[in-house]
mmCIF file of C-alpha atoms in Angstrom:
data_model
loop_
_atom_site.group_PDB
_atom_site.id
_atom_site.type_symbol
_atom_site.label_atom_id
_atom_site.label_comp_id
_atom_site.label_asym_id
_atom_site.label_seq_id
_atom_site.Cartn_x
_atom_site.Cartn_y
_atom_site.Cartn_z
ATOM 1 C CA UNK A 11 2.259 -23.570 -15.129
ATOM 2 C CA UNK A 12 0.640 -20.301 -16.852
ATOM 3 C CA UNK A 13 2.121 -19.798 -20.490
ATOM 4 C CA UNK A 14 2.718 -16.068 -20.814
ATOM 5 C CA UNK A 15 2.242 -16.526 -24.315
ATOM 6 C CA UNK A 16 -1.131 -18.125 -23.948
ATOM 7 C CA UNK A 17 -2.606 -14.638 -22.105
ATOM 8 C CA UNK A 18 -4.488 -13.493 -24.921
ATOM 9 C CA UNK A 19 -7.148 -15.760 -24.490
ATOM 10 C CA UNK A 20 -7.288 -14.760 -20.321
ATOM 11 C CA UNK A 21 -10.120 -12.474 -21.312
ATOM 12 C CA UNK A 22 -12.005 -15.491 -22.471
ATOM 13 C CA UNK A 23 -11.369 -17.235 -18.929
ATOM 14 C CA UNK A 24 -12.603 -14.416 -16.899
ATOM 15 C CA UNK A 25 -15.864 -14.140 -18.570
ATOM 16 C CA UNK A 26 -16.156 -18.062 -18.417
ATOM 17 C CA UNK A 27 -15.518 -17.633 -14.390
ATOM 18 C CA UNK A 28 -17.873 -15.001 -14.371
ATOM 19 C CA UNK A 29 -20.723 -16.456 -15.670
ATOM 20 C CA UNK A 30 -20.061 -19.929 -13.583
ATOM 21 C CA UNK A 31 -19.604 -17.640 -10.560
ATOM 22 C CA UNK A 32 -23.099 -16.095 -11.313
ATOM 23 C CA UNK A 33 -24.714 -19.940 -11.247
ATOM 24 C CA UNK A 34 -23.116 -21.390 -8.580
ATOM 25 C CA UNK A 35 -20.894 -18.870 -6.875
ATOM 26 C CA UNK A 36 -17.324 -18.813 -5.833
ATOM 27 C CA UNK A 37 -17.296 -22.061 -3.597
ATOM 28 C CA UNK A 38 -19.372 -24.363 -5.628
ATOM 29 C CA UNK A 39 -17.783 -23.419 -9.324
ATOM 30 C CA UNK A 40 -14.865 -25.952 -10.897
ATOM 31 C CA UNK A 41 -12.397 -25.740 -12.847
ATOM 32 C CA UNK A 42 -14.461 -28.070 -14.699
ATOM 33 C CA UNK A 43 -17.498 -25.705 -15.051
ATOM 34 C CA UNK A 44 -15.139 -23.208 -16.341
ATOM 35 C CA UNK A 45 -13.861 -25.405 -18.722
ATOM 36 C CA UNK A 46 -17.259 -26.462 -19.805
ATOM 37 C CA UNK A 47 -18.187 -22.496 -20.067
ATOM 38 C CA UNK A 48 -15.206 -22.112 -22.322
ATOM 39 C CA UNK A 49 -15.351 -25.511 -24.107
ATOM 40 C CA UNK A 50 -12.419 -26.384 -23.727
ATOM 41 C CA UNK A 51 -10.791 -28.916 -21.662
ATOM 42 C CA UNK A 52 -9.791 -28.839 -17.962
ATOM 43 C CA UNK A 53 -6.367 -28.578 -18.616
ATOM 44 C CA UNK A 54 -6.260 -26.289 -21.200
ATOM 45 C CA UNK A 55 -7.829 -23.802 -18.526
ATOM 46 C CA UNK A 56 -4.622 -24.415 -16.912
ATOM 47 C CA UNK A 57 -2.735 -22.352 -19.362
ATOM 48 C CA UNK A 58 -4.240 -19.430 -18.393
ATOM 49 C CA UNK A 59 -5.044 -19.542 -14.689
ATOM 50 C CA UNK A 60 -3.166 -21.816 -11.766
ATOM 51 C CA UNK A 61 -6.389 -22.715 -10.567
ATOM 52 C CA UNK A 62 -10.099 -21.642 -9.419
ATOM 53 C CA UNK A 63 -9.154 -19.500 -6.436
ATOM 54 C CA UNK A 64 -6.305 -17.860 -9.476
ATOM 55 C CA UNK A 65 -8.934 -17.113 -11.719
ATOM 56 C CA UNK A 66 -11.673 -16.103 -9.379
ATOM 57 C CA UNK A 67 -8.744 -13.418 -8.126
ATOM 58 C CA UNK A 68 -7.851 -12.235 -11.425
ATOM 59 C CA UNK A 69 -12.179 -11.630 -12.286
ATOM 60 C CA UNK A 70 -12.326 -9.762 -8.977
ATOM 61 C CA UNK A 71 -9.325 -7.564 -9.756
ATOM 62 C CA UNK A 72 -10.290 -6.953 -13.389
ATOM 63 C CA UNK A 73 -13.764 -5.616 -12.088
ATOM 64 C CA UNK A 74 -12.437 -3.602 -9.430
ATOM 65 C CA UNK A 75 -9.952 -2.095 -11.771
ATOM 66 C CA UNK A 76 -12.448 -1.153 -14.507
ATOM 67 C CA UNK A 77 -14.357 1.022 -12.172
ATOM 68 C CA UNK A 78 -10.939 2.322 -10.640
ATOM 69 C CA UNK A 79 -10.174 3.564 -13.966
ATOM 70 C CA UNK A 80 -13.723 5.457 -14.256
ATOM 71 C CA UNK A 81 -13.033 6.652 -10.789
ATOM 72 C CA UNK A 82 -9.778 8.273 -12.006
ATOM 73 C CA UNK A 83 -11.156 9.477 -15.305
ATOM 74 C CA UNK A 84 -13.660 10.927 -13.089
ATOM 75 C CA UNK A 85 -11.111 12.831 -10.503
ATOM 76 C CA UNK A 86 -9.158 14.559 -13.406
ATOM 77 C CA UNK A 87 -12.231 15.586 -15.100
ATOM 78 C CA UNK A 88 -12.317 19.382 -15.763
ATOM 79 C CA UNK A 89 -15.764 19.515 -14.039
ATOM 80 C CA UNK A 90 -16.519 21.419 -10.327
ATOM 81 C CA UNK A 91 -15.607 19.446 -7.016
ATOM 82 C CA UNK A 92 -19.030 18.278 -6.383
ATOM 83 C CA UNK A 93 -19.424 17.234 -10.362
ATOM 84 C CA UNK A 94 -16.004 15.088 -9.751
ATOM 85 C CA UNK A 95 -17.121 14.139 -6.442
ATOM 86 C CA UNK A 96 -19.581 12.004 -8.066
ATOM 87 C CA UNK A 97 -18.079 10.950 -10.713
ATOM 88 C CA UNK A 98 -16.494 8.814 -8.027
ATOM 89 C CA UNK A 99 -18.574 7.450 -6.176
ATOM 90 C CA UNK A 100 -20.778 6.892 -8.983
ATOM 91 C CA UNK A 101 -18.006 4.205 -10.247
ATOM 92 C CA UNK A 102 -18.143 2.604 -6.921
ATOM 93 C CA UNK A 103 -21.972 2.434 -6.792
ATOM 94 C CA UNK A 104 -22.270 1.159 -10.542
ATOM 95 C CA UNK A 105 -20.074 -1.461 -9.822
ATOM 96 C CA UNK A 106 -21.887 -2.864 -6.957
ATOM 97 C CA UNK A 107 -25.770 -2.352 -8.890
ATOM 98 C CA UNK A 108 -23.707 -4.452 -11.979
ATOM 99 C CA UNK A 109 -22.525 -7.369 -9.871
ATOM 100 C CA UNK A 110 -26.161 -7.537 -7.329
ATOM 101 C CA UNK A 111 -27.970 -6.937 -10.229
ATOM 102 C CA UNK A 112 -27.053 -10.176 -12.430
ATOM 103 C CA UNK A 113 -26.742 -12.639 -9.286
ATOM 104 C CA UNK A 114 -26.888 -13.228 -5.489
ATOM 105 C CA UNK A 115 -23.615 -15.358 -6.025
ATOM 106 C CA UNK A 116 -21.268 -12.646 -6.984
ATOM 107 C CA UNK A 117 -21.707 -10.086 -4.498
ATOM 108 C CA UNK A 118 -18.998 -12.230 -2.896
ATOM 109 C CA UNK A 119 -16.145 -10.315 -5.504
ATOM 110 C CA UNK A 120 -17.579 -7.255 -3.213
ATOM 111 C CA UNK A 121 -17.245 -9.077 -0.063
ATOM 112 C CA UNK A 122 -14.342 -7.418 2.150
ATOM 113 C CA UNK A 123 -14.126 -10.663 3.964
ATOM 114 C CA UNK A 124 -13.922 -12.758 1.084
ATOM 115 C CA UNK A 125 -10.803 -15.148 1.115
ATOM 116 C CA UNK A 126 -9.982 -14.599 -2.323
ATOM 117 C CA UNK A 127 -10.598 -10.942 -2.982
ATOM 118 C CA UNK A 128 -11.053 -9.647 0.498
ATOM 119 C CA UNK A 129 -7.832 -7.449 -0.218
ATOM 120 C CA UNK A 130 -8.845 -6.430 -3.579
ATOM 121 C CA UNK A 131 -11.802 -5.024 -2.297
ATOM 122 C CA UNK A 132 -9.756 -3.351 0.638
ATOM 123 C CA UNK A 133 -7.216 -1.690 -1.738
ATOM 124 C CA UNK A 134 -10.066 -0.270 -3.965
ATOM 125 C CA UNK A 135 -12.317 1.583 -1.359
ATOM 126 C CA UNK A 136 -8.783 2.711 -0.361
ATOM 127 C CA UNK A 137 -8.031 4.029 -3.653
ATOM 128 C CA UNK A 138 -11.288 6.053 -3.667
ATOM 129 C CA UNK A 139 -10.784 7.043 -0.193
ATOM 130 C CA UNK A 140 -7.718 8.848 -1.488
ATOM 131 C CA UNK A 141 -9.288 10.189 -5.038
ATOM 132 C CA UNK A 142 -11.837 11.770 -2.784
ATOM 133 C CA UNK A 143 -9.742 13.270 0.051
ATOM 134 C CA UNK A 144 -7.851 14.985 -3.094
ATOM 135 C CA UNK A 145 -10.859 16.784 -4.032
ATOM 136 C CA UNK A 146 -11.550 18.244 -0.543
ATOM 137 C CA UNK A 147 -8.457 19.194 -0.493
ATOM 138 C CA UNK A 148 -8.039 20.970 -3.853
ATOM 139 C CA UNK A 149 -11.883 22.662 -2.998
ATOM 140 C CA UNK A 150 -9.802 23.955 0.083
ATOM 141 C CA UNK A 151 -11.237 22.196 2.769
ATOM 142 C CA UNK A 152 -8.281 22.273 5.575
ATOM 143 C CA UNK A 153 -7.250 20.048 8.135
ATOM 144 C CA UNK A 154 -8.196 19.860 11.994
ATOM 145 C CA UNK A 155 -4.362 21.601 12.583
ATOM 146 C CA UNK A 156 -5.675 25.062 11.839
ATOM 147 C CA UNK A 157 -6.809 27.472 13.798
ATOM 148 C CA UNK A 158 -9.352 29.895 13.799
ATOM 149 C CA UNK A 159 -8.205 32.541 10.696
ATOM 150 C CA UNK A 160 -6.361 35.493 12.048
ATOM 151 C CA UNK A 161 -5.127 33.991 15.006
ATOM 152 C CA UNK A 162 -1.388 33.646 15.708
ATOM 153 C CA UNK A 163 0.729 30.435 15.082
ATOM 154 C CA UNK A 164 2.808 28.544 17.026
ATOM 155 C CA UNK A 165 5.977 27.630 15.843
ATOM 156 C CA UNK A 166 5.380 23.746 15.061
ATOM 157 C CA UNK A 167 2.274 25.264 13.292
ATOM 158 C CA UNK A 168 -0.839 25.249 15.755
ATOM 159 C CA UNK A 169 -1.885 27.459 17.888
ATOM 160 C CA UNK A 170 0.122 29.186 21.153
ATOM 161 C CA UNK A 171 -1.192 27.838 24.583
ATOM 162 C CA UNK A 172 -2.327 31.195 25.206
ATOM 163 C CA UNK A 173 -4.592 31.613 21.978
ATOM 164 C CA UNK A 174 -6.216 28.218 22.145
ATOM 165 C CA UNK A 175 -9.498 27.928 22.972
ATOM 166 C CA UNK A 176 -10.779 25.984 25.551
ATOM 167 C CA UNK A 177 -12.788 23.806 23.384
ATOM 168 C CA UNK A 178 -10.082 23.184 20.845
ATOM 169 C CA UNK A 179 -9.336 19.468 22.304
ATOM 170 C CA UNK A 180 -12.811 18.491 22.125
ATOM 171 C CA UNK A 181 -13.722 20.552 18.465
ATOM 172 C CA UNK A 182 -10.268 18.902 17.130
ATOM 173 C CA UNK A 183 -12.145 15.728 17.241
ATOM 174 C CA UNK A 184 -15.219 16.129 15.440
ATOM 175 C CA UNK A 185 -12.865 18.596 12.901
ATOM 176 C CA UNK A 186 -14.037 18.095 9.335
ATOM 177 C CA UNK A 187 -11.096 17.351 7.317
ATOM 178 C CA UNK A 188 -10.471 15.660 3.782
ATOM 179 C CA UNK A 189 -10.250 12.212 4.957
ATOM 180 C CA UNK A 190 -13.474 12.108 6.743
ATOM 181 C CA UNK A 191 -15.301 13.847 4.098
ATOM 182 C CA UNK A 192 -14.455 11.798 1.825
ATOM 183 C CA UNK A 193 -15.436 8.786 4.569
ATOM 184 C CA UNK A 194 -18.922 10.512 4.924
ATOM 185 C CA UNK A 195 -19.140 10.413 0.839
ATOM 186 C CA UNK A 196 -18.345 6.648 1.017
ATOM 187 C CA UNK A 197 -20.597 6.342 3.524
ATOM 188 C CA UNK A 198 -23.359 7.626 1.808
ATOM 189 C CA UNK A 199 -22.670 5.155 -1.300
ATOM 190 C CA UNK A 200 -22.575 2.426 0.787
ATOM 191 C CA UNK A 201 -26.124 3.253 2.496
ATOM 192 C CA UNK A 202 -27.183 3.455 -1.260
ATOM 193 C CA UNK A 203 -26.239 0.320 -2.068
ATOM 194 C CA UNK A 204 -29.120 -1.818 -1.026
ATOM 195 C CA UNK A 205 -31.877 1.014 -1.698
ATOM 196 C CA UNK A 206 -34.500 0.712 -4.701
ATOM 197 C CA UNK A 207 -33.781 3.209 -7.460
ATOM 198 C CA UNK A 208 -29.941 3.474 -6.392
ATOM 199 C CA UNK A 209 -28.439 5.198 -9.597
ATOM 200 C CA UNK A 210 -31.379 7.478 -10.055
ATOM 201 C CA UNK A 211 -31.047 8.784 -6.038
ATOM 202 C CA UNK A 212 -27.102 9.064 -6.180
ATOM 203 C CA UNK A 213 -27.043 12.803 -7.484
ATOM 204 C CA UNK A 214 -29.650 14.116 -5.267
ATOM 205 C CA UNK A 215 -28.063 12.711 -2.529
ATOM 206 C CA UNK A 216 -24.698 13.577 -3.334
ATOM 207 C CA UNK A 217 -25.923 17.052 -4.028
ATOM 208 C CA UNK A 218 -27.475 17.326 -0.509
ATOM 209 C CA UNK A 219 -24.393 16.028 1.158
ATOM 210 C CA UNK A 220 -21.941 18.102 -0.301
ATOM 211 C CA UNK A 221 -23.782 21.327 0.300
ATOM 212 C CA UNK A 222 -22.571 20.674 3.912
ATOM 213 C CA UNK A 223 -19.427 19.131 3.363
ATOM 214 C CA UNK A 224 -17.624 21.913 0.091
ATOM 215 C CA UNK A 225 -16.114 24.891 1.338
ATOM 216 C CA UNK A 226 -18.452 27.279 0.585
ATOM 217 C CA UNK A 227 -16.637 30.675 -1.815
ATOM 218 C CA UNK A 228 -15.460 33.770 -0.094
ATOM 219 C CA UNK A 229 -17.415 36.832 -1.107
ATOM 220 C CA UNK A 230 -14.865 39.163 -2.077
ATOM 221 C CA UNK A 231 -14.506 41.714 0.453
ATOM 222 C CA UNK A 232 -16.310 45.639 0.002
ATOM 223 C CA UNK A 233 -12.570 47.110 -0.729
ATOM 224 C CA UNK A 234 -12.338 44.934 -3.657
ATOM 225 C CA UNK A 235 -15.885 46.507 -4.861
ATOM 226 C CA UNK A 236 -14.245 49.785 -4.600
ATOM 227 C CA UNK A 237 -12.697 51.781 -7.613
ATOM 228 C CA UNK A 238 -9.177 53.410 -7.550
#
């Protein structure tokens, strides 16, 4: 049974399991080995953690959670769009370089799939899903429901038969909205993942793609140029 009281030294456990995880990865590492790491005996570990699969749960939600917290320090951030945008998914990409970097074993905490953390991983990429979608949104990036500006709406809020285009079925489709930017953006991350000289070619590349993807400003129209 875990001793609430005996939490502070969890920390301590983590790291142990990280560092085992890193030698052996997730199937091969013991309780024993982390045990060892710590140097303490098996069934002290037991104080902390119920188990391996316990502790190897608790390392890959402490990891994802660090770099949820820079993703949310990064969303509030009084910065432009695009300077919050990747603030994002820069906390998504240095979390992946960190865990590749140190060892082929623990790119398993990163593994959808994964028995153990599979869910973690899910409900983090969600999470930034979300963050980023709130930026489109807030840059004023709409949603496929609206029409073409000026024309007439219908009273559930789309367009009358009669001023639909044609095309609208088909263009409602491919519609850029919030969601899928912010699907393109993790796209894009993702694709950077595995390239040489990740970090460095994350702001270019973010740049690029959100020249396309930000609302781009009105001009203010000639009346507003003119004086009274």
């Amino acid at each position: 049974m875990v001793k609430a009281a005996a939490s502070d030294r969890l920390p301590e456990v983590l790291d142990a399991t990280y560092a085992c995880l890193s030698r052996y990865g997730v199937r091969r590492t013991t309780m024993d080995d982390i045990a060892r790491e710590m140097g303490v005996s098996r069934s002290a570990v037991y104080q902390y953690v119920r188990g391996k699969d316990d502790a190897v749960r608790r390392l890959a939600r402490r990891l994802h959670d660090r770099a949820l917290e820079r993703a949310e320090a990064a969303a509030v951030r009084a910065a432009p769009p695009a300077e919050r945008v990747h603030g994002i998914l820069a906390a998504k990409l240095d979390l992946v370089l960190d865990l590749t970097g140190r060892s082929p074993h623990t790119v398993e905490l990163l593994d959808p799939n994964a028995r153990l953390s599979g869910d973690i991983c899910d409900a983090f990429t969600a999470r930034l899903r979300t963050l980023l979608a709130e930026q489109f949104t807030a840059a004023g990036l709409g949603d496929s429901d609206n029409g073409p500006p000026g024309a007439p709406a219908h009273r559930d809020g789309g367009l009358p038969p009669s001023a639909a285009p044609a095309h609208t079925a088909a263009t409602d489709a491919d519609a850029l909205t919030p969601t899928r930017a912010a699907d393109i953006c993790l796209a894009l991350v993702i694709g950077l993942e595995t390239a040489p000289d990740a970090a460095r070619l994350l702001r270019p590349a973010t740049d690029a793609l959100l020249t396309g993807l930000l609302p781009r400003p009105t001009p203010p129209s000639r009346t507003s140029w003119r004086t009274p």
